[in-house]
Coordinates of C-alpha atoms in Angstrom, one line a residue:
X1 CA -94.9 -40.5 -72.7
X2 CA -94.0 -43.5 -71.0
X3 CA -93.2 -42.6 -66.8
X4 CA -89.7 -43.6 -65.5
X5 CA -90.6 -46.1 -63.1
X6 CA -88.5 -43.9 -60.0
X7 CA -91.4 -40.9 -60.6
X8 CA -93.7 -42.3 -58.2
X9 CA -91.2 -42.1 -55.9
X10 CA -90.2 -38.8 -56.3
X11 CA -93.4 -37.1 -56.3
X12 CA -93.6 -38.6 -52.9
X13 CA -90.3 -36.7 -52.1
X14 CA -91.6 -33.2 -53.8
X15 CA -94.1 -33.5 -51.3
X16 CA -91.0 -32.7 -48.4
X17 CA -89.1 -29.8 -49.1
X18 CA -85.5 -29.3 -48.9
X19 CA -83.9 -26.8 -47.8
X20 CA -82.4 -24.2 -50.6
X21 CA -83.2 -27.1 -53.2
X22 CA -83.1 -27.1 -56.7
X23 CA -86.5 -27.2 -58.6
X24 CA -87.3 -29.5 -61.6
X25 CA -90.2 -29.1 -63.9
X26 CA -91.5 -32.1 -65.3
X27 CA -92.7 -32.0 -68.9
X28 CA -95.9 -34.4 -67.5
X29 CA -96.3 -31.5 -64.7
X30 CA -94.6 -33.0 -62.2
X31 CA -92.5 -30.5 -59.9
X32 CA -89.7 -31.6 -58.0
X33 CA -87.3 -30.3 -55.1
X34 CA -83.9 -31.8 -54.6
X35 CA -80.3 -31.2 -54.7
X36 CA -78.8 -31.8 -58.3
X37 CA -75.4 -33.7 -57.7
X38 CA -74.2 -34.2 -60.9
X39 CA -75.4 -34.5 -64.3
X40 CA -74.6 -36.0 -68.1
X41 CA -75.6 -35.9 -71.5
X42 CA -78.4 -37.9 -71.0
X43 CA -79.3 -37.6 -67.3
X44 CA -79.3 -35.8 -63.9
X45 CA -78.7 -37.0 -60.4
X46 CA -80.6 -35.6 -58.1
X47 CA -80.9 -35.8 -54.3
X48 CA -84.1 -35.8 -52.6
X49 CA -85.9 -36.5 -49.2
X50 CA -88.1 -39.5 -49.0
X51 CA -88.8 -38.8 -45.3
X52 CA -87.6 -36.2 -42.9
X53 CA -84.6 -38.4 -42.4
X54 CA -84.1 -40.4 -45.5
X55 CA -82.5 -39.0 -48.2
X56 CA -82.4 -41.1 -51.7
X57 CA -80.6 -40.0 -55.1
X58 CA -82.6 -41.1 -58.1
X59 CA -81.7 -40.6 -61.7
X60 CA -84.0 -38.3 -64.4
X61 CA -83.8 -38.3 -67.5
X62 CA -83.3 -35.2 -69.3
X63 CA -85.8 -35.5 -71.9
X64 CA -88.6 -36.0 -69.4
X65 CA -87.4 -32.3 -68.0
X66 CA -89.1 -28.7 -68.9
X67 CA -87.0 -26.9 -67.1
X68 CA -84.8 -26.2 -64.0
X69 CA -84.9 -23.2 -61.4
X70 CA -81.3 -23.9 -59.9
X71 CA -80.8 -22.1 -56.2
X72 CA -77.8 -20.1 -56.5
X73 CA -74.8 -20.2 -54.0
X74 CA -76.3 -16.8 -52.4
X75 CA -79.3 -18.2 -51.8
X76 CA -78.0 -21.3 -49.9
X77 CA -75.1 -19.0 -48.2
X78 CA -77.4 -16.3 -46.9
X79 CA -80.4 -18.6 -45.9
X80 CA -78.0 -19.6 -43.2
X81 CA -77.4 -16.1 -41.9
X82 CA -81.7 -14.9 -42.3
X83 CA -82.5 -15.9 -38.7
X84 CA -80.1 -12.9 -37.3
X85 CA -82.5 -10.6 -37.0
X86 CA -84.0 -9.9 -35.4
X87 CA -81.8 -10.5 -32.9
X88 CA -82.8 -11.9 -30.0
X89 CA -83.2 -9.9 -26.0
X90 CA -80.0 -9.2 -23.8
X91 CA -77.4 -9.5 -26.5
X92 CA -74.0 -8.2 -25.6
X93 CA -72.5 -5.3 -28.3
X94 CA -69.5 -8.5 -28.9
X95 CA -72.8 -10.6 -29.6
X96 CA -73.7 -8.2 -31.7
X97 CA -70.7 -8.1 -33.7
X98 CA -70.5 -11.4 -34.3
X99 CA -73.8 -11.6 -36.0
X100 CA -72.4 -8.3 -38.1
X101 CA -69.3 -9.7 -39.1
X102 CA -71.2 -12.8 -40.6
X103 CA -73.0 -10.8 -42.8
X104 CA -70.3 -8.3 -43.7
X105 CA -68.4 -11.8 -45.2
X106 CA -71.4 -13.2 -46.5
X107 CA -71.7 -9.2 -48.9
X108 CA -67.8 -9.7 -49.4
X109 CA -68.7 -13.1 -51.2
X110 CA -71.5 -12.4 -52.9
X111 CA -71.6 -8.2 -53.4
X112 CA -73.8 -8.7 -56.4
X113 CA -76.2 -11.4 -54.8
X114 CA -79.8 -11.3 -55.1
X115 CA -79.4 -11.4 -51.1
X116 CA -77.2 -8.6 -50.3
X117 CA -79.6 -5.7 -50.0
X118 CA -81.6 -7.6 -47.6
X119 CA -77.6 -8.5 -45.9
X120 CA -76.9 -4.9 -45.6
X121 CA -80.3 -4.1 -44.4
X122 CA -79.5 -6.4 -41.3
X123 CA -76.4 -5.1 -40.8
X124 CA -77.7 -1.7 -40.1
X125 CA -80.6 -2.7 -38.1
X126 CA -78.1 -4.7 -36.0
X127 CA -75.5 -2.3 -35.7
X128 CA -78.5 0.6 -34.8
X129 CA -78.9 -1.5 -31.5
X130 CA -75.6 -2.9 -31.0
X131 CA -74.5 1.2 -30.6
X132 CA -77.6 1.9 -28.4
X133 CA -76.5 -1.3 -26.1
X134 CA -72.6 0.3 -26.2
X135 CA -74.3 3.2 -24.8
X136 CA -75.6 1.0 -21.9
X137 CA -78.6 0.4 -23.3
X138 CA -80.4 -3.2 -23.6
X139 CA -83.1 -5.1 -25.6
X140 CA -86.2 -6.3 -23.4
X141 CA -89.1 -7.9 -25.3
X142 CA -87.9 -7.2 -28.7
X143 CA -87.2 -3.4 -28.0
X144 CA -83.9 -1.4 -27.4
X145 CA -84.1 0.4 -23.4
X146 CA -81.7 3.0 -24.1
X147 CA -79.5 3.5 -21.0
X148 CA -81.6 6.3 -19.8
X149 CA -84.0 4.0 -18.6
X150 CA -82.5 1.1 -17.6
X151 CA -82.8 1.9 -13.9
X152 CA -86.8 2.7 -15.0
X153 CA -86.8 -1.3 -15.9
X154 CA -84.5 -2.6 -13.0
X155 CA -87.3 -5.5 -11.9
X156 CA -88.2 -6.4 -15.4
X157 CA -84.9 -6.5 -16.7
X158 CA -83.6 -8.8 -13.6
X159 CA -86.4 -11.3 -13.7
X160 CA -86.2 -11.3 -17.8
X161 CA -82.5 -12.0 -17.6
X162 CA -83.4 -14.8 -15.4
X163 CA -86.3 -16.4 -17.0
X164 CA -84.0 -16.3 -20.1
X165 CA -81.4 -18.2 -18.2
X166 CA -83.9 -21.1 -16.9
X167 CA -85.2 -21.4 -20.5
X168 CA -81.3 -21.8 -21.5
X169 CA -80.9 -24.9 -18.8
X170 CA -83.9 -26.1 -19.9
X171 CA -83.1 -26.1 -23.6
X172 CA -79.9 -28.1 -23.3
X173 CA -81.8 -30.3 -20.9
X174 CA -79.9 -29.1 -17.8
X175 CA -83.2 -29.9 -15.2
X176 CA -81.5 -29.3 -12.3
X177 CA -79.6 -26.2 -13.2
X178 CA -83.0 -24.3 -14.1
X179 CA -85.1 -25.8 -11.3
X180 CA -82.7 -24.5 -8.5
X181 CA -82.3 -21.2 -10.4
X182 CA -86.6 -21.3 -10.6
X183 CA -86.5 -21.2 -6.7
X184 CA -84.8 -18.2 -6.8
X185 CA -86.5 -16.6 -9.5
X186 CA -89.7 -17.4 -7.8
X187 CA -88.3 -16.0 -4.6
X188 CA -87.1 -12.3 -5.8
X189 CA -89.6 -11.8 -8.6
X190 CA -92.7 -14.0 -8.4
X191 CA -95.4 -11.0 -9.0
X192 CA -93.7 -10.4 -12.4
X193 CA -94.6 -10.7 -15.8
X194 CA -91.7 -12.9 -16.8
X195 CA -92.1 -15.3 -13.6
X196 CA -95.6 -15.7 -15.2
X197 CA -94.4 -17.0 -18.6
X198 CA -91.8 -19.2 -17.5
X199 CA -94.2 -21.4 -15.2
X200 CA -95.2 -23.7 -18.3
X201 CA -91.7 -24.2 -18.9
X202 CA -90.7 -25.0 -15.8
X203 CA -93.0 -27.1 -15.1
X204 CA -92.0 -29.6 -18.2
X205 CA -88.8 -29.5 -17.0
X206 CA -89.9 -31.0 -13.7
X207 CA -91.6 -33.6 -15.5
X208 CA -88.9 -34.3 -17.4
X209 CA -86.4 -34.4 -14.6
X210 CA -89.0 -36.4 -12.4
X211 CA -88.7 -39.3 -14.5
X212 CA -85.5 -38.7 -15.4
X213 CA -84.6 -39.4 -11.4
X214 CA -87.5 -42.5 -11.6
X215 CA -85.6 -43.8 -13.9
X216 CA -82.2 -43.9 -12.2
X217 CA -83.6 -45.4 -8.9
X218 CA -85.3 -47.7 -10.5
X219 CA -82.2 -49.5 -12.2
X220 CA -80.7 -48.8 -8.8
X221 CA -81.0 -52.6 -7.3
X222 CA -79.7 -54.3 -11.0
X223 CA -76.6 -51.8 -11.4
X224 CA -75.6 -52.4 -7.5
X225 CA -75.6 -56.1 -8.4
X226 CA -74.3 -55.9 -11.4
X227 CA -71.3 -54.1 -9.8
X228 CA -71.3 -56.2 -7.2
X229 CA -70.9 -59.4 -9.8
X230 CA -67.9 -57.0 -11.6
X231 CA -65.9 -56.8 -7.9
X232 CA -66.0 -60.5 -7.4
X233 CA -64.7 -61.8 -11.0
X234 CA -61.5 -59.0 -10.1
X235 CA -58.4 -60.1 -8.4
X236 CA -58.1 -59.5 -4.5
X237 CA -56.1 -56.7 -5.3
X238 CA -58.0 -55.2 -7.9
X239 CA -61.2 -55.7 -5.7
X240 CA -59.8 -54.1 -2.9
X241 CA -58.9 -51.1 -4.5
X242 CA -61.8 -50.7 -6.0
X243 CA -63.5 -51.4 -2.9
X244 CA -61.9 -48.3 -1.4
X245 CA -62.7 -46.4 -4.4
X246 CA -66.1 -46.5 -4.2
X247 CA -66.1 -46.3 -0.6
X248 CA -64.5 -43.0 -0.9
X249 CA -66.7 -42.0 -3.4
X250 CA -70.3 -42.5 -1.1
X251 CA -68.9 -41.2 1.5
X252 CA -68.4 -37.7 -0.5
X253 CA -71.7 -38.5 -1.9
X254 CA -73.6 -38.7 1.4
X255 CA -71.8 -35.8 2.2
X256 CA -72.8 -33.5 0.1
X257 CA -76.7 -35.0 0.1
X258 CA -76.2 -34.2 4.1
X259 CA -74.6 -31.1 3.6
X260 CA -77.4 -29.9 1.2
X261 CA -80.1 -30.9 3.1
X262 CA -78.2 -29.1 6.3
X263 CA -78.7 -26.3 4.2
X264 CA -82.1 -26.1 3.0
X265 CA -80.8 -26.5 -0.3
X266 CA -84.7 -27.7 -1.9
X267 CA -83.3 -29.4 -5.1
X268 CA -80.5 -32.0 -3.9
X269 CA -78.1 -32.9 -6.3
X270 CA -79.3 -36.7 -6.9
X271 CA -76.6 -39.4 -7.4
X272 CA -76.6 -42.7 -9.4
X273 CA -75.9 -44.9 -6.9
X274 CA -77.3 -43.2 -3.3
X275 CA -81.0 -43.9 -2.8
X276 CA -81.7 -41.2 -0.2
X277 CA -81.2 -38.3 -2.6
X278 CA -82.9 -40.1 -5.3
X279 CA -85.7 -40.8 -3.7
X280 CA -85.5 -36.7 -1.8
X281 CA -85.0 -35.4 -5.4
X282 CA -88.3 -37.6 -6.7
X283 CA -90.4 -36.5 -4.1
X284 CA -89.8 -32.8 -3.9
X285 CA -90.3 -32.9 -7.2
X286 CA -94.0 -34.3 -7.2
X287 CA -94.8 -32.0 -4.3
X288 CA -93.1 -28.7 -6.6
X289 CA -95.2 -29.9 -9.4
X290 CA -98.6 -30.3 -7.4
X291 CA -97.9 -26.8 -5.8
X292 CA -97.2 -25.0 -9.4
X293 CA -100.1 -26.6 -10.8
X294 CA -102.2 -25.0 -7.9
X295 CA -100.8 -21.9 -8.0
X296 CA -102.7 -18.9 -8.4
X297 CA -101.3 -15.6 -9.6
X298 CA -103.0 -11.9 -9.5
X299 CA -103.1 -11.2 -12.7
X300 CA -103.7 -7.5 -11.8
X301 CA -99.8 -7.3 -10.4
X302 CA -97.2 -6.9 -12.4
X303 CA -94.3 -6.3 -10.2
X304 CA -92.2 -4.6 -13.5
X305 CA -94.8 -1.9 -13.9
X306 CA -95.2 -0.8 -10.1
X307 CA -91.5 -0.6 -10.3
X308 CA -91.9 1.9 -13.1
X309 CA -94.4 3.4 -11.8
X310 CA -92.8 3.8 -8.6
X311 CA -89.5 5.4 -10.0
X312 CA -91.2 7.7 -12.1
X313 CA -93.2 9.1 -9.2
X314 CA -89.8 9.3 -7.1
X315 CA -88.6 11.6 -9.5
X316 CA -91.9 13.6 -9.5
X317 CA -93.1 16.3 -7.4
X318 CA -96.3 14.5 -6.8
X319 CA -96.5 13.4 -2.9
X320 CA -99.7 11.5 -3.1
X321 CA -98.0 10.1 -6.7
X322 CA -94.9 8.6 -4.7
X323 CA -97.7 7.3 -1.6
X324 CA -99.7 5.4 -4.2
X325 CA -96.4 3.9 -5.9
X326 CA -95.1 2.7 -2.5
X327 CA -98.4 0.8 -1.3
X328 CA -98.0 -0.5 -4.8
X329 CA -94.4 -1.9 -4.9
X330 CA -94.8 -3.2 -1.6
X331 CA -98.2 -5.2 -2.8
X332 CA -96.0 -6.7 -5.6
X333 CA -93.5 -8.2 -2.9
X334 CA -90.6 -6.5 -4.7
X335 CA -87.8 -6.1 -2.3
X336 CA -86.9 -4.7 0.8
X337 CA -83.6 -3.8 -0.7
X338 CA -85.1 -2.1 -3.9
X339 CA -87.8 -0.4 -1.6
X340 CA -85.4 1.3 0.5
X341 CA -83.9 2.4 -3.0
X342 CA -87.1 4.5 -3.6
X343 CA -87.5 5.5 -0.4
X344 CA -84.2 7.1 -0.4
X345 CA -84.8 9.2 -3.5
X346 CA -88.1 10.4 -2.3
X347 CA -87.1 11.5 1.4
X348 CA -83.9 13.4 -0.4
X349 CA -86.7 15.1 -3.1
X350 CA -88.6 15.7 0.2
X351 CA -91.7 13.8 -1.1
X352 CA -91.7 11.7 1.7
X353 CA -90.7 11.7 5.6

C-alpha cells in the first residue's frame, strides 16, 4: 500500500496524547490519537498534537483506516469533573456543594453514560463528608475529624490551615504574601509537622522572590532616566504636574518603607522605584534563605501530637499522664495561650494544683 505522505507526521503526533481523543486504526498498524473535525466520503480531518503546544490538522484517507474508537460526549464531559474527589483538606460544606452540583448536572446530561456510576459514586462520597463537615467536622490529611475532635487537633489543624494558605500565595506567585504569613507560621507553630513540609516550598518562593526584587533594582538606574527623559520632552505644565505626582507618590512610599521598618515588620513591601526597600527586601531575603537552609529541626517533636496527647490526658484521670503531657507541650514551644487552656481543664478535674 502506498503511505500518504502526512503519516510520518502523524505517527510523530500518536506519540503525544490528547486529551479524550479519538483513536484511529491504521490498516498498516499505525494507531493514532486526535480529534476528528469533520469528515467526507472519501476522507477525515483530524486534529492532532505535533508538540505540547502545536496542534496540526492533517487529512486521512478513509481507505487507509481499520477502524475508529470515537470518545463519546460523556467521556470528554466527565473527564473534566474526575479530579473532584477526592476532594481536597479544609473544604467548606458550600465547597462541597459546588463540587456535588457539577456532578448531579453532568448525571442529568448523560443518565445513561458509561460514566455515571462512577458520577454517583462521587457524589456520595462527597456528600458523606460534606454532612460530617456541616456537623463541624473538617478534613485534615485526607481524613474527615468529626467535630468531636476538633478541639483534640486544635495545633495541627491551625498550622495545616496555614501551611495550606502559604502554598496558595505561592501558587499564584504572591512571594510576598506567603513569606510574611511564613514568619508567622514559623513563629506559633514551628515544632509542627506541617511547618516541616512547607520549608521546601518556602524556600523556592524566596528564591523566586529574591530575584524577582534583583531584577527590579537592577533596571532601577535606566527606568529613572528613562523617566526623567519622558518629563523633559512634556510641556512646563504637564512636567510640573507630573513632577508633583511623583513627588507625592515617594513620599508615601518612603513612608510606608519607614513605617514598616518602625515596626519590625521583617519583609518590607519593596517598591519599583525606592532603592532602600529594594535593596532591605534583597538582603533579608539572602540572610532568610541562609538561615532556612541551616535550620535544624527535632524530628522527635511534633507539636500536633503532644497537643493530642496533652488534651487526652486533661481529660483523664491519670495525674502523672497530665505531668508528662505538660513537660511535653511545653518542649514543643506551643503556646502560652493554649498551655493555660490545659492547665485550666486539669486544675478544674483536680489533676493538677
Amino acid at each position: 500500500m502506498k503511505r500518504n505522505p502526512t503519516f510520518s507526521a502523524l505517527l510523530l503526533a500518536s506519540l503525544i496524547p490528547l486529551a479524550c481523543a479519538d483513536t484511529i486504526q491504521l490498516k498498516d498498524g499505525t494507531k493514532l490519537e486526535g480529534k476528528i473535525l469533520k469528515e467526507d466520503p472519501q476522507s477525515y480531518l483530524v486534529e492532532v498534537m505535533v508538540t505540547k503546544s502545536i496542534k496540526e490538522e492533517k487529512t486521512i484517507a478513509k481507505a487507509d483506516v481499520a477502524k475508529i474508537d470515537r470518545v463519546k460526549p460523556d467521556e470528554i464531559a466527565f473527564a473534566l469533573l474526575s479530579k473532584l474527589t477526592p476532594a481536597p483538606d479544609l473544604l467548606t460544606a458550600g465547597e462541597y456543594q459546588v463540587r456535588i452540583s457539577k456532578l448531579e448536572k453532568f448525571i442529568q446530561e448523560f443518565p445513561t453514560g458509561t460514566s455515571t456510576p462512577k458520577a454517583k459514586a462521587m457524589i456520595d462520597e462527597l456528600a458523606n463528608e460534606q454532612a460530617a463537615v456541616a456537623e463541624g467536622g473538617i478534613k485534615l490529611n485526607g481524613h474527615i475529624i468529626p467535630a468531636s475532635e476538633r478541639d483534640a487537633n486544635k495545633v495541627e489543624l491551625a498550622a495545616r490551615t496555614l501551611e495550606l494558605a502559604i502554598r496558595a500565595h505561592v501558587q499564584a506567585s504572591e512571594w510576598l504574601p506567603a513569606l510574611r504569613k511564613f514568619s508567622d507560621f514559623e513563629r506559633d507553630y514551628s515544632t509542627t509537622l506541617p511547618f516541616k513540609e512547607s520549608l521546601p516550598v518556602v524556600k523556592q518562593a524566596i528564591e523566586a522572590y529574591r530575584t524577582q526584587v534583583n531584577e527590579t533594582a537592577a533596571s532601577l538606574p535606566k527606568r529613572l532616566e528613562d523617566r526623567k527623559i519622558g518629563l523633559e520632552r512634556m510641556t512646563s505644565d504637564d512636567r510640573n504636574g507630573s513632577t508633583r505626582a511623583i513627588d507625592e507618590q515617594n513620599a508615601g512610599v518612603e513612608k510606608r518603607y519607614t513605617d514598616e521598618k518602625k515596626a519590625g515588620v521583617k519583609w518590607v513591601t519593596p517598591d519599583s522605584f525606592h532603592k532602600a526597600s529594594l535593596d532591605d527586601a534583597s538582603r533579608f531575603a539572602d540572610q532568610e534563605l541562609k538561615r532556612l537552609q541551616a535550620l535544624k529541626l527535632d524530628s522527635k517533636i511534633d507539636a500536633g501530637k503532644a497537643w493530642r496527647d496533652a488534651w487526652a490526658a486533661v481529660h483523664g484521670s491519670d495525674a502523672k499522664a497530665v505531668t508528662t503531657a505538660m513537660a511535653d507541650v511545653k518542649a514543643a514551644k506551643i503556646s502560652p495561650e493554649l498551655i493555660a487552656e490545659l492547665e485550666t481543664i486539669a486544675k478544674d478535674a483536680g489533676l493538677i494544683k
